[in-house]
mmCIF file with all atom_site columns, C-alpha atoms in Angstrom:
data_model
loop_
_atom_site.group_PDB
_atom_site.id
_atom_site.type_symbol
_atom_site.label_atom_id
_atom_site.label_alt_id
_atom_site.label_comp_id
_atom_site.label_asym_id
_atom_site.label_entity_id
_atom_site.label_seq_id
_atom_site.pdbx_PDB_ins_code
_atom_site.Cartn_x
_atom_site.Cartn_y
_atom_site.Cartn_z
_atom_site.occupancy
_atom_site.B_iso_or_equiv
_atom_site.pdbx_formal_charge
_atom_site.auth_seq_id
_atom_site.auth_comp_id
_atom_site.auth_asym_id
_atom_site.auth_atom_id
_atom_site.pdbx_PDB_model_num
ATOM 1  C CA . MET A 1 1  ? 146.023 -10.566 17.139 1.00 0.00 ? 1  MET A CA 1
ATOM 2  C CA . SER A 1 2  ? 144.743 -8.589  14.034 1.00 0.00 ? 2  SER A CA 1
ATOM 3  C CA . LEU A 1 3  ? 141.624 -10.796 13.920 1.00 0.00 ? 3  LEU A CA 1
ATOM 4  C CA . VAL A 1 4  ? 140.781 -9.872  17.465 1.00 0.00 ? 4  VAL A CA 1
ATOM 5  C CA . GLU A 1 5  ? 141.395 -6.166  16.970 1.00 0.00 ? 5  GLU A CA 1
ATOM 6  C CA . ASN A 1 6  ? 139.468 -5.886  13.688 1.00 0.00 ? 6  ASN A CA 1
ATOM 7  C CA . GLY A 1 7  ? 136.713 -8.196  14.820 1.00 0.00 ? 7  GLY A CA 1
ATOM 8  C CA . VAL A 1 8  ? 135.512 -5.783  17.567 1.00 0.00 ? 8  VAL A CA 1
ATOM 9  C CA . ILE A 1 9  ? 135.316 -2.668  15.351 1.00 0.00 ? 9  ILE A CA 1
ATOM 10 C CA . PRO A 1 10 ? 131.719 -3.397  14.251 1.00 0.00 ? 10 PRO A CA 1
ATOM 11 C CA . LEU A 1 11 ? 130.864 -3.924  17.890 1.00 0.00 ? 11 LEU A CA 1
ATOM 12 C CA . TYR A 1 12 ? 132.226 -0.384  18.793 1.00 0.00 ? 12 TYR A CA 1
ATOM 13 C CA . TYR A 1 13 ? 130.187 1.125   16.003 1.00 0.00 ? 13 TYR A CA 1
ATOM 14 C CA . GLU A 1 14 ? 127.018 -0.635  17.173 1.00 0.00 ? 14 GLU A CA 1
ATOM 15 C CA . LEU A 1 15 ? 127.671 0.378   20.721 1.00 0.00 ? 15 LEU A CA 1
ATOM 16 C CA . ALA A 1 16 ? 128.208 3.931   19.732 1.00 0.00 ? 16 ALA A CA 1
ATOM 17 C CA . CYS A 1 17 ? 124.890 3.909   17.737 1.00 0.00 ? 17 CYS A CA 1
ATOM 18 C CA . ASP A 1 18 ? 123.132 2.432   20.742 1.00 0.00 ? 18 ASP A CA 1
ATOM 19 C CA . CYS A 1 19 ? 124.527 5.047   23.114 1.00 0.00 ? 19 CYS A CA 1
ATOM 20 C CA . THR A 1 20 ? 123.615 7.951   20.785 1.00 0.00 ? 20 THR A CA 1
ATOM 21 C CA . PHE A 1 21 ? 120.206 6.564   19.774 1.00 0.00 ? 21 PHE A CA 1
ATOM 22 C CA . PRO A 1 22 ? 118.189 9.634   18.967 1.00 0.00 ? 22 PRO A CA 1
ATOM 23 C CA . VAL A 1 23 ? 121.079 10.776  16.682 1.00 0.00 ? 23 VAL A CA 1
ATOM 24 C CA . ASP A 1 24 ? 121.142 9.134   13.294 1.00 0.00 ? 24 ASP A CA 1
ATOM 25 C CA . GLU A 1 25 ? 123.420 6.046   12.971 1.00 0.00 ? 25 GLU A CA 1
ATOM 26 C CA . GLY A 1 26 ? 125.067 7.446   9.812  1.00 0.00 ? 26 GLY A CA 1
ATOM 27 C CA . LEU A 1 27 ? 126.120 10.629  11.617 1.00 0.00 ? 27 LEU A CA 1
ATOM 28 C CA . THR A 1 28 ? 127.454 8.691   14.584 1.00 0.00 ? 28 THR A CA 1
ATOM 29 C CA . CYS A 1 29 ? 129.487 6.325   12.365 1.00 0.00 ? 29 CYS A CA 1
ATOM 30 C CA . ALA A 1 30 ? 130.721 9.196   10.216 1.00 0.00 ? 30 ALA A CA 1
ATOM 31 C CA . LEU A 1 31 ? 131.952 11.068  13.211 1.00 0.00 ? 31 LEU A CA 1
ATOM 32 C CA . MET A 1 32 ? 133.630 7.940   14.634 1.00 0.00 ? 32 MET A CA 1
ATOM 33 C CA . SER A 1 33 ? 135.302 7.225   11.165 1.00 0.00 ? 33 SER A CA 1
ATOM 34 C CA . SER A 1 34 ? 136.450 10.794  10.897 1.00 0.00 ? 34 SER A CA 1
ATOM 35 C CA . TRP A 1 35 ? 138.073 10.820  14.370 1.00 0.00 ? 35 TRP A CA 1
ATOM 36 C CA . ASN A 1 36 ? 139.645 7.484   13.647 1.00 0.00 ? 36 ASN A CA 1
ATOM 37 C CA . ASN A 1 37 ? 141.128 8.718   10.289 1.00 0.00 ? 37 ASN A CA 1
ATOM 38 C CA . LEU A 1 38 ? 142.371 11.954  11.945 1.00 0.00 ? 38 LEU A CA 1
ATOM 39 C CA . PHE A 1 39 ? 144.233 10.038  14.660 1.00 0.00 ? 39 PHE A CA 1
ATOM 40 C CA . ALA A 1 40 ? 145.612 7.456   12.181 1.00 0.00 ? 40 ALA A CA 1
ATOM 41 C CA . PHE A 1 41 ? 146.826 10.353  10.016 1.00 0.00 ? 41 PHE A CA 1
ATOM 42 C CA . VAL A 1 42 ? 148.593 12.024  12.853 1.00 0.00 ? 42 VAL A CA 1
ATOM 43 C CA . PHE A 1 43 ? 150.035 8.633   14.021 1.00 0.00 ? 43 PHE A CA 1
ATOM 44 C CA . TYR A 1 44 ? 151.392 7.800   10.628 1.00 0.00 ? 44 TYR A CA 1
ATOM 45 C CA . MET A 1 45 ? 152.799 11.274  9.981  1.00 0.00 ? 45 MET A CA 1
ATOM 46 C CA . PHE A 1 46 ? 155.390 10.505  12.628 1.00 0.00 ? 46 PHE A CA 1
ATOM 47 C CA . TRP A 1 47 ? 157.155 8.405   10.036 1.00 0.00 ? 47 TRP A CA 1
ATOM 48 C CA . PHE A 1 48 ? 158.325 11.672  8.495  1.00 0.00 ? 48 PHE A CA 1
ATOM 49 C CA . SER A 1 49 ? 160.231 12.613  11.656 1.00 0.00 ? 49 SER A CA 1
ATOM 50 C CA . PRO A 1 50 ? 163.867 11.410  11.358 1.00 0.00 ? 50 PRO A CA 1
ATOM 51 C CA . TYR A 1 51 ? 164.151 10.588  15.058 1.00 0.00 ? 51 TYR A CA 1
ATOM 52 C CA . LEU A 1 52 ? 160.944 8.763   15.443 1.00 0.00 ? 52 LEU A CA 1
ATOM 53 C CA . ALA A 1 53 ? 161.099 6.855   12.234 1.00 0.00 ? 53 ALA A CA 1
ATOM 54 C CA . ALA A 1 54 ? 164.401 5.386   13.163 1.00 0.00 ? 54 ALA A CA 1
ATOM 55 C CA . ASN A 1 55 ? 162.973 3.541   16.191 1.00 0.00 ? 55 ASN A CA 1
ATOM 56 C CA . THR A 1 56 ? 159.423 2.058   15.576 1.00 0.00 ? 56 THR A CA 1
ATOM 57 C CA . GLU A 1 57 ? 159.143 0.208   18.865 1.00 0.00 ? 57 GLU A CA 1
ATOM 58 C CA . TRP A 1 58 ? 157.163 3.047   20.333 1.00 0.00 ? 58 TRP A CA 1
ATOM 59 C CA . MET A 1 59 ? 154.495 2.498   17.668 1.00 0.00 ? 59 MET A CA 1
ATOM 60 C CA . THR A 1 60 ? 153.932 -0.995  18.901 1.00 0.00 ? 60 THR A CA 1
ATOM 61 C CA . TRP A 1 61 ? 153.671 0.048   22.510 1.00 0.00 ? 61 TRP A CA 1
ATOM 62 C CA . THR A 1 62 ? 151.349 2.898   21.529 1.00 0.00 ? 62 THR A CA 1
ATOM 63 C CA . CYS A 1 63 ? 148.942 0.422   19.900 1.00 0.00 ? 63 CYS A CA 1
ATOM 64 C CA . VAL A 1 64 ? 149.108 -1.904  22.898 1.00 0.00 ? 64 VAL A CA 1
ATOM 65 C CA . GLY A 1 65 ? 148.436 1.101   25.233 1.00 0.00 ? 65 GLY A CA 1
ATOM 66 C CA . ALA A 1 66 ? 145.438 2.208   23.143 1.00 0.00 ? 66 ALA A CA 1
ATOM 67 C CA . CYS A 1 67 ? 143.976 -1.175  23.355 1.00 0.00 ? 67 CYS A CA 1
ATOM 68 C CA . ALA A 1 68 ? 144.607 -1.468  27.014 1.00 0.00 ? 68 ALA A CA 1
ATOM 69 C CA . LEU A 1 69 ? 143.139 1.946   27.647 1.00 0.00 ? 69 LEU A CA 1
ATOM 70 C CA . ALA A 1 70 ? 139.882 0.939   25.987 1.00 0.00 ? 70 ALA A CA 1
ATOM 71 C CA . VAL A 1 71 ? 139.164 -1.816  28.480 1.00 0.00 ? 71 VAL A CA 1
ATOM 72 C CA . PRO A 1 72 ? 138.769 0.369   31.528 1.00 0.00 ? 72 PRO A CA 1
ATOM 73 C CA . MET A 1 73 ? 136.865 3.003   29.603 1.00 0.00 ? 73 MET A CA 1
ATOM 74 C CA . LEU A 1 74 ? 134.355 0.293   28.599 1.00 0.00 ? 74 LEU A CA 1
ATOM 75 C CA . HIS A 1 75 ? 134.185 -0.949  32.163 1.00 0.00 ? 75 HIS A CA 1
ATOM 76 C CA . PHE A 1 76 ? 133.188 2.438   33.573 1.00 0.00 ? 76 PHE A CA 1
ATOM 77 C CA . MET A 1 77 ? 130.697 3.225   30.797 1.00 0.00 ? 77 MET A CA 1
ATOM 78 C CA . LYS A 1 78 ? 127.063 3.062   31.841 1.00 0.00 ? 78 LYS A CA 1
ATOM 79 C CA . GLU A 1 79 ? 125.116 1.370   29.243 1.00 0.00 ? 79 GLU A CA 1
ATOM 80 C CA . HIS A 1 80 ? 121.514 2.114   28.587 1.00 0.00 ? 80 HIS A CA 1
ATOM 81 C CA . TYR A 1 81 ? 119.692 0.849   25.489 1.00 0.00 ? 81 TYR A CA 1
ATOM 82 C CA . TYR A 1 82 ? 117.269 3.472   24.426 1.00 0.00 ? 82 TYR A CA 1
ATOM 83 C CA . ARG A 1 83 ? 116.214 1.633   21.326 1.00 0.00 ? 83 ARG A CA 1
ATOM 84 C CA . LEU A 1 84 ? 115.313 -1.456  23.336 1.00 0.00 ? 84 LEU A CA 1
ATOM 85 C CA . ASP A 1 85 ? 113.329 0.613   25.706 1.00 0.00 ? 85 ASP A CA 1
ATOM 86 C CA . ILE A 1 86 ? 111.309 2.119   22.868 1.00 0.00 ? 86 ILE A CA 1
ATOM 87 C CA . ASP A 1 87 ? 110.871 -1.175  21.108 1.00 0.00 ? 87 ASP A CA 1
ATOM 88 C CA . THR A 1 88 ? 109.675 -2.952  24.260 1.00 0.00 ? 88 THR A CA 1
ATOM 89 C CA . HIS A 1 89 ? 107.336 -0.025  25.214 1.00 0.00 ? 89 HIS A CA 1
ATOM 90 C CA . ILE A 1 90 ? 105.682 -0.140  21.786 1.00 0.00 ? 90 ILE A CA 1
ATOM 91 C CA . ILE A 1 91 ? 105.278 -3.882  21.941 1.00 0.00 ? 91 ILE A CA 1
ATOM 92 C CA . GLU A 1 92 ? 103.724 -3.908  25.427 1.00 0.00 ? 92 GLU A CA 1
ATOM 93 C CA . GLU A 1 93 ? 100.971 -1.414  24.351 1.00 0.00 ? 93 GLU A CA 1
#
């Protein structure tokens, strides 16, 4: 399971770079990494709560829910490859 989850991370970064093409790739990846680190920090800070740290089953279901939520979000995303359009336009001239 971890192989599947961690194997798609570069694909998400590449998709984000394609969707935000005129923006620099470094800025897009830095923003995604910052948001990921912020959510992970908040998620792991729940360990300090005595009530939530006693029962960790909710953490498993939260991770499953996050993965399940990503599928419909990707399904409804309209993809348009701006870099491909620019590259093919330059080649055709």
